Tab-separated table of C-alpha atoms in Angstrom:
chain	number	residue	atom	x	y	z
A	183	UNK	CA	32.906	92.097	110.384
A	184	UNK	CA	33.214	95.991	110.922
A	185	UNK	CA	35.554	98.541	112.688
A	186	UNK	CA	34.473	101.382	113.694
A	187	UNK	CA	36.498	104.911	114.200
A	188	UNK	CA	39.576	103.831	111.499
A	189	UNK	CA	42.449	104.269	112.039
A	190	UNK	CA	45.454	102.786	110.501
A	191	UNK	CA	47.055	102.539	114.187
A	192	UNK	CA	44.112	100.912	115.319
A	193	UNK	CA	42.650	98.119	112.605
A	194	UNK	CA	43.501	94.852	113.733
A	195	UNK	CA	46.448	93.280	111.725
A	196	UNK	CA	45.590	89.636	110.942
A	197	UNK	CA	47.793	87.621	112.237
A	198	UNK	CA	45.987	83.608	112.648
A	199	UNK	CA	49.009	81.321	110.800
A	200	UNK	CA	48.696	81.143	107.012
A	201	UNK	CA	50.342	77.842	106.003
A	202	UNK	CA	53.047	78.384	103.534
A	203	UNK	CA	53.598	81.395	103.757
A	204	UNK	CA	56.043	83.314	103.001
A	205	UNK	CA	56.538	86.151	106.590
A	206	UNK	CA	58.053	89.712	105.294
A	207	UNK	CA	58.142	92.302	107.307
A	208	UNK	CA	56.519	95.728	106.960
A	209	UNK	CA	58.425	99.003	107.335
A	210	UNK	CA	56.003	102.141	109.331
A	211	UNK	CA	59.227	104.806	108.867
A	212	UNK	CA	59.183	104.037	105.208
A	213	UNK	CA	58.492	106.901	102.616
A	214	UNK	CA	57.777	106.823	99.254
A	215	UNK	CA	57.580	108.808	96.362
A	216	UNK	CA	54.234	110.773	94.397
A	217	UNK	CA	53.827	112.802	91.806
A	218	UNK	CA	51.997	115.693	90.927
A	219	UNK	CA	51.638	118.334	88.246
A	220	UNK	CA	50.922	122.320	88.579
A	221	UNK	CA	51.581	124.389	86.265
A	222	UNK	CA	52.145	127.716	87.691
A	223	UNK	CA	51.914	129.816	85.004
A	224	UNK	CA	50.242	128.696	80.928
A	225	UNK	CA	53.510	126.502	79.621
A	226	UNK	CA	55.258	126.049	82.491
A	227	UNK	CA	55.211	123.092	85.412
A	228	UNK	CA	55.782	122.523	88.789
A	229	UNK	CA	56.927	118.386	88.801
A	230	UNK	CA	56.129	118.057	93.014
A	231	UNK	CA	57.678	115.199	94.425
A	232	UNK	CA	56.459	114.341	97.278
A	233	UNK	CA	57.736	111.578	100.206
A	234	UNK	CA	54.778	110.123	101.585
A	235	UNK	CA	54.192	107.541	104.668
A	236	UNK	CA	51.295	106.347	105.963
A	237	UNK	CA	52.140	107.248	109.549
A	238	UNK	CA	52.316	110.396	109.036
A	239	UNK	CA	49.783	112.151	106.004
A	240	UNK	CA	49.994	115.949	108.244
A	241	UNK	CA	54.336	116.272	107.944
A	242	UNK	CA	55.742	119.068	106.459
A	243	UNK	CA	59.122	118.483	104.179
A	244	UNK	CA	61.913	120.851	103.367
A	245	UNK	CA	61.847	121.763	99.964
A	246	UNK	CA	64.662	121.190	97.243
A	247	UNK	CA	63.666	123.971	94.520
A	248	UNK	CA	65.096	123.031	91.374
A	249	UNK	CA	65.837	123.798	87.460
A	250	UNK	CA	65.811	121.192	84.921
A	251	UNK	CA	68.653	121.366	82.972
A	252	UNK	CA	68.034	120.971	78.414
A	253	UNK	CA	70.653	123.418	77.105
A	254	UNK	CA	68.634	125.696	77.518
A	255	UNK	CA	65.051	124.072	74.797
A	256	UNK	CA	62.538	122.527	75.852
A	257	UNK	CA	62.694	120.456	79.343
A	258	UNK	CA	62.020	116.941	79.444
A	259	UNK	CA	60.100	116.934	82.395
A	260	UNK	CA	60.629	113.125	83.325
A	261	UNK	CA	64.790	113.374	82.875
A	262	UNK	CA	65.178	113.314	86.805
A	263	UNK	CA	61.845	111.659	88.926
A	264	UNK	CA	63.865	108.377	89.157
A	265	UNK	CA	67.313	110.414	89.998
A	266	UNK	CA	66.329	112.543	92.761
A	267	UNK	CA	63.666	110.302	94.709
A	268	UNK	CA	66.340	108.961	96.981
A	269	UNK	CA	66.614	112.307	98.160
A	270	UNK	CA	62.692	112.368	98.539
A	271	UNK	CA	62.523	109.426	100.374
A	272	UNK	CA	65.169	111.019	102.600
A	273	UNK	CA	62.478	113.674	103.263
A	274	UNK	CA	62.492	115.939	101.229
A	275	UNK	CA	60.338	117.404	98.846
A	276	UNK	CA	61.609	118.135	95.127
A	277	UNK	CA	59.586	121.026	92.849
A	278	UNK	CA	61.468	120.451	89.606
A	279	UNK	CA	60.851	123.777	87.357
A	280	UNK	CA	59.929	123.983	83.742
A	281	UNK	CA	60.751	127.577	82.511
A	282	UNK	CA	59.600	128.765	78.734
A	283	UNK	CA	62.521	127.166	75.673
A	284	UNK	CA	64.698	128.039	73.736
A	285	UNK	CA	64.613	128.996	71.093
A	286	UNK	CA	61.615	130.860	71.270
A	287	UNK	CA	61.714	132.119	73.846
A	288	UNK	CA	65.193	134.132	75.236
A	289	UNK	CA	67.487	135.108	78.285
A	290	UNK	CA	65.756	136.558	80.313
A	291	UNK	CA	62.568	134.610	80.285
A	292	UNK	CA	64.048	131.176	81.803
A	293	UNK	CA	65.673	133.830	84.931
A	294	UNK	CA	61.843	135.113	85.442
A	295	UNK	CA	60.348	131.871	84.856
A	296	UNK	CA	61.912	130.250	88.031
A	297	UNK	CA	61.079	133.665	89.837
A	298	UNK	CA	57.335	133.349	89.023
A	299	UNK	CA	57.833	129.905	90.448
A	300	UNK	CA	58.957	130.260	93.112
A	301	UNK	CA	56.492	133.478	93.561
A	302	UNK	CA	54.011	130.550	93.034
A	303	UNK	CA	55.488	128.241	96.270
A	304	UNK	CA	55.743	131.018	98.517
A	305	UNK	CA	51.777	132.095	97.854
A	306	UNK	CA	50.437	128.800	97.884
A	307	UNK	CA	52.432	126.262	99.709
A	308	UNK	CA	50.121	125.278	102.442
A	309	UNK	CA	48.139	123.401	100.456
A	310	UNK	CA	50.953	121.089	99.921
A	311	UNK	CA	53.767	118.935	102.653
A	312	UNK	CA	56.623	121.643	102.612
A	313	UNK	CA	58.142	123.935	105.019
A	314	UNK	CA	58.848	126.596	103.326
A	315	UNK	CA	60.673	128.146	106.120
A	316	UNK	CA	63.398	125.451	105.088
A	317	UNK	CA	63.907	126.530	100.869
A	318	UNK	CA	66.718	124.845	98.919
A	319	UNK	CA	67.275	125.292	95.323
A	320	UNK	CA	69.484	123.799	92.942
A	321	UNK	CA	69.811	123.276	89.298
A	322	UNK	CA	71.250	120.635	87.242
A	323	UNK	CA	73.712	121.537	83.903
A	324	UNK	CA	71.398	124.260	82.198
A	325	UNK	CA	69.025	124.460	85.563
A	326	UNK	CA	72.104	125.582	87.006
A	327	UNK	CA	72.929	127.549	85.543
A	328	UNK	CA	69.571	129.368	85.374
A	329	UNK	CA	69.243	128.564	89.225
A	330	UNK	CA	72.974	130.299	89.762
A	331	UNK	CA	71.626	133.703	87.859
A	332	UNK	CA	68.701	133.821	90.441
A	333	UNK	CA	70.576	132.877	93.935
A	334	UNK	CA	73.127	135.826	92.973
A	335	UNK	CA	70.684	137.752	92.521
A	336	UNK	CA	69.894	137.954	96.434
A	337	UNK	CA	66.449	137.757	96.663
A	338	UNK	CA	65.481	134.779	98.522
A	339	UNK	CA	66.487	133.193	102.024
A	340	UNK	CA	67.618	129.646	100.796
A	341	UNK	CA	69.133	127.342	103.086
A	342	UNK	CA	70.905	126.664	100.611
A	343	UNK	CA	71.941	125.908	96.700
A	344	UNK	CA	73.034	122.981	94.438
A	345	UNK	CA	74.368	123.387	91.429
A	346	UNK	CA	75.089	119.824	89.834
A	347	UNK	CA	77.573	120.342	86.515
A	348	UNK	CA	76.157	124.459	85.995
A	349	UNK	CA	77.487	126.395	82.690
A	350	UNK	CA	79.427	129.242	85.329
A	351	UNK	CA	81.161	131.316	82.744
A	352	UNK	CA	80.626	131.621	78.796
A	353	UNK	CA	83.733	133.755	79.366
A	354	UNK	CA	85.728	130.921	80.152
A	355	UNK	CA	84.524	128.188	78.780
A	356	UNK	CA	86.379	126.877	75.827
A	357	UNK	CA	89.594	127.062	78.663
A	358	UNK	CA	89.430	123.069	79.000
A	359	UNK	CA	87.846	119.837	77.028
A	360	UNK	CA	84.696	119.974	76.359
A	361	UNK	CA	82.895	118.390	72.717
A	362	UNK	CA	81.183	121.770	72.051
A	363	UNK	CA	82.893	125.298	70.886
A	364	UNK	CA	80.075	127.410	72.917
A	365	UNK	CA	81.184	130.386	70.266
A	366	UNK	CA	80.064	128.192	67.143
A	367	UNK	CA	77.140	126.144	69.133
A	368	UNK	CA	73.312	126.979	67.986
A	369	UNK	CA	72.100	126.346	71.115
A	370	UNK	CA	74.203	129.310	72.477
A	371	UNK	CA	72.986	131.893	70.157
A	372	UNK	CA	69.067	130.445	70.747
A	373	UNK	CA	69.510	131.203	74.235
A	374	UNK	CA	70.674	134.275	74.081
A	375	UNK	CA	70.100	135.679	70.342
A	376	UNK	CA	73.421	137.066	69.946
A	377	UNK	CA	77.734	135.994	71.157
A	378	UNK	CA	77.713	139.818	71.732
A	379	UNK	CA	80.325	139.919	74.585
A	380	UNK	CA	78.845	142.500	76.883
A	381	UNK	CA	75.657	139.506	76.433
A	382	UNK	CA	77.519	136.956	77.761
A	383	UNK	CA	79.470	138.504	80.732
A	384	UNK	CA	75.112	139.467	82.183
A	385	UNK	CA	74.501	136.240	81.502
A	386	UNK	CA	77.101	134.460	82.966
A	387	UNK	CA	76.799	133.833	87.376
A	388	UNK	CA	80.398	134.686	87.228
A	389	UNK	CA	79.787	138.354	86.636
A	390	UNK	CA	77.855	138.475	89.304
A	391	UNK	CA	79.536	136.941	92.132
A	392	UNK	CA	81.404	139.468	95.134
A	393	UNK	CA	82.653	139.721	97.481
A	394	UNK	CA	80.505	140.346	100.989
A	395	UNK	CA	77.392	138.835	100.097
A	396	UNK	CA	74.289	137.646	101.877
A	397	UNK	CA	74.640	133.955	100.293
A	398	UNK	CA	73.863	130.325	102.192
A	399	UNK	CA	76.108	126.934	101.445
A	400	UNK	CA	76.846	126.307	98.358
A	401	UNK	CA	77.049	122.613	97.267
A	402	UNK	CA	78.268	121.906	93.864
A	403	UNK	CA	79.385	118.568	92.279
A	404	UNK	CA	80.941	117.921	88.679
A	405	UNK	CA	81.996	114.514	86.942
A	406	UNK	CA	85.892	115.084	85.975
A	407	UNK	CA	84.909	113.252	82.388
A	408	UNK	CA	82.122	115.788	81.869
A	409	UNK	CA	82.160	116.247	78.122
A	410	UNK	CA	79.456	119.403	77.831
A	411	UNK	CA	79.656	121.706	80.391
A	412	UNK	CA	83.990	121.383	80.939
A	413	UNK	CA	84.405	120.185	85.371
A	414	UNK	CA	86.619	124.012	85.017
A	415	UNK	CA	83.497	125.928	84.674
A	416	UNK	CA	82.694	124.132	88.519
A	417	UNK	CA	85.794	124.288	89.836
A	418	UNK	CA	86.074	128.033	88.700
A	419	UNK	CA	82.745	128.988	90.780
A	420	UNK	CA	84.090	126.769	93.315
A	421	UNK	CA	87.910	128.955	93.360
A	422	UNK	CA	86.468	132.042	93.544
A	423	UNK	CA	83.267	131.442	96.572
A	424	UNK	CA	86.453	130.730	98.988
A	425	UNK	CA	87.952	132.899	98.265
A	426	UNK	CA	85.532	135.574	98.654
A	427	UNK	CA	85.222	133.270	101.808
A	428	UNK	CA	81.522	131.857	101.404
A	429	UNK	CA	80.608	128.201	102.492
A	430	UNK	CA	81.153	125.847	99.753
A	431	UNK	CA	81.718	122.180	99.173
A	432	UNK	CA	83.089	121.043	96.065
A	433	UNK	CA	82.394	117.332	95.045
A	434	UNK	CA	84.531	115.496	91.896
A	435	UNK	CA	82.655	112.896	91.279
A	436	UNK	CA	85.088	110.118	88.924
A	437	UNK	CA	84.204	109.095	86.455
A	438	UNK	CA	81.358	110.866	85.671
A	439	UNK	CA	79.576	112.611	82.029
A	440	UNK	CA	77.835	115.057	82.338
A	441	UNK	CA	75.481	113.453	84.509
A	442	UNK	CA	73.677	109.923	83.666
A	443	UNK	CA	73.822	107.283	85.652
A	444	UNK	CA	78.182	107.132	86.663
A	445	UNK	CA	76.607	110.501	88.358
A	446	UNK	CA	73.685	109.679	90.248
A	447	UNK	CA	74.661	107.466	91.859
A	448	UNK	CA	74.953	105.936	96.059
A	449	UNK	CA	78.389	108.838	97.255
A	450	UNK	CA	76.106	111.480	95.422
A	451	UNK	CA	73.177	110.422	96.937
A	452	UNK	CA	74.526	111.222	100.493
A	453	UNK	CA	76.187	113.907	99.971
A	454	UNK	CA	73.608	115.806	98.738
A	455	UNK	CA	71.212	114.732	101.967
A	456	UNK	CA	74.019	114.983	104.706
A	457	UNK	CA	73.826	118.624	102.868
A	458	UNK	CA	70.473	119.326	103.157
A	459	UNK	CA	70.299	117.907	106.659
A	460	UNK	CA	73.172	119.852	107.399
A	461	UNK	CA	71.667	123.178	106.771
A	462	UNK	CA	68.247	122.359	106.669
């Protein structure tokens, strides 16, 4: 038998009893997650995570541009595919940005790469299920650091900024416990080229935060047992944003280390989704 002019809604459902079969419910509103990689410049890709449903192939979704952390070295672009899936299934596109890694490429290459990726998305969003009127910027760890440097340049009208345990101030990094002394760590030197004080300040997002800037709302999340980036880095940013009367939410994730499974849990997902839903 043949059905002409097939669509999902008009195609007949098989309703004849099947002896002994389990009868399971399908969910026509359920979103699944699919992935697509696009090279936005030579050697660097955007890894898209798209929501997808059978009923609405033409739907456009708000976009979260996420800068993948890596200690500024070459990124593992598979690191957050599953971490962000619950947010994608809530109806958001993730565009995970790859940048050129240290030590071959030094600051500000990584900042410039993210700006190039954003420009690519601005020029090509029509090719993807993206509503570019609703764009957020996010980043974790070193990616959070780069995302903050981009956000505080005020070049783009983001709906919100999500900082996940990012570095905010090299000058105060050693003010709380960490297994690293960043005056001695090789990856900071590999990233910056030196530990010159002026360079450390120039590469610190806190340097750029001023009063009366045109900034979107911030969501900052950090584990209180982070052994890599001290939670005080996020607290410093949070308190300064509050002092300047910006819209900011800080979430302390109890017992969470630097990301990982304790951090990426239902409370964190619901907090991020609520922030995105409120400000999209």
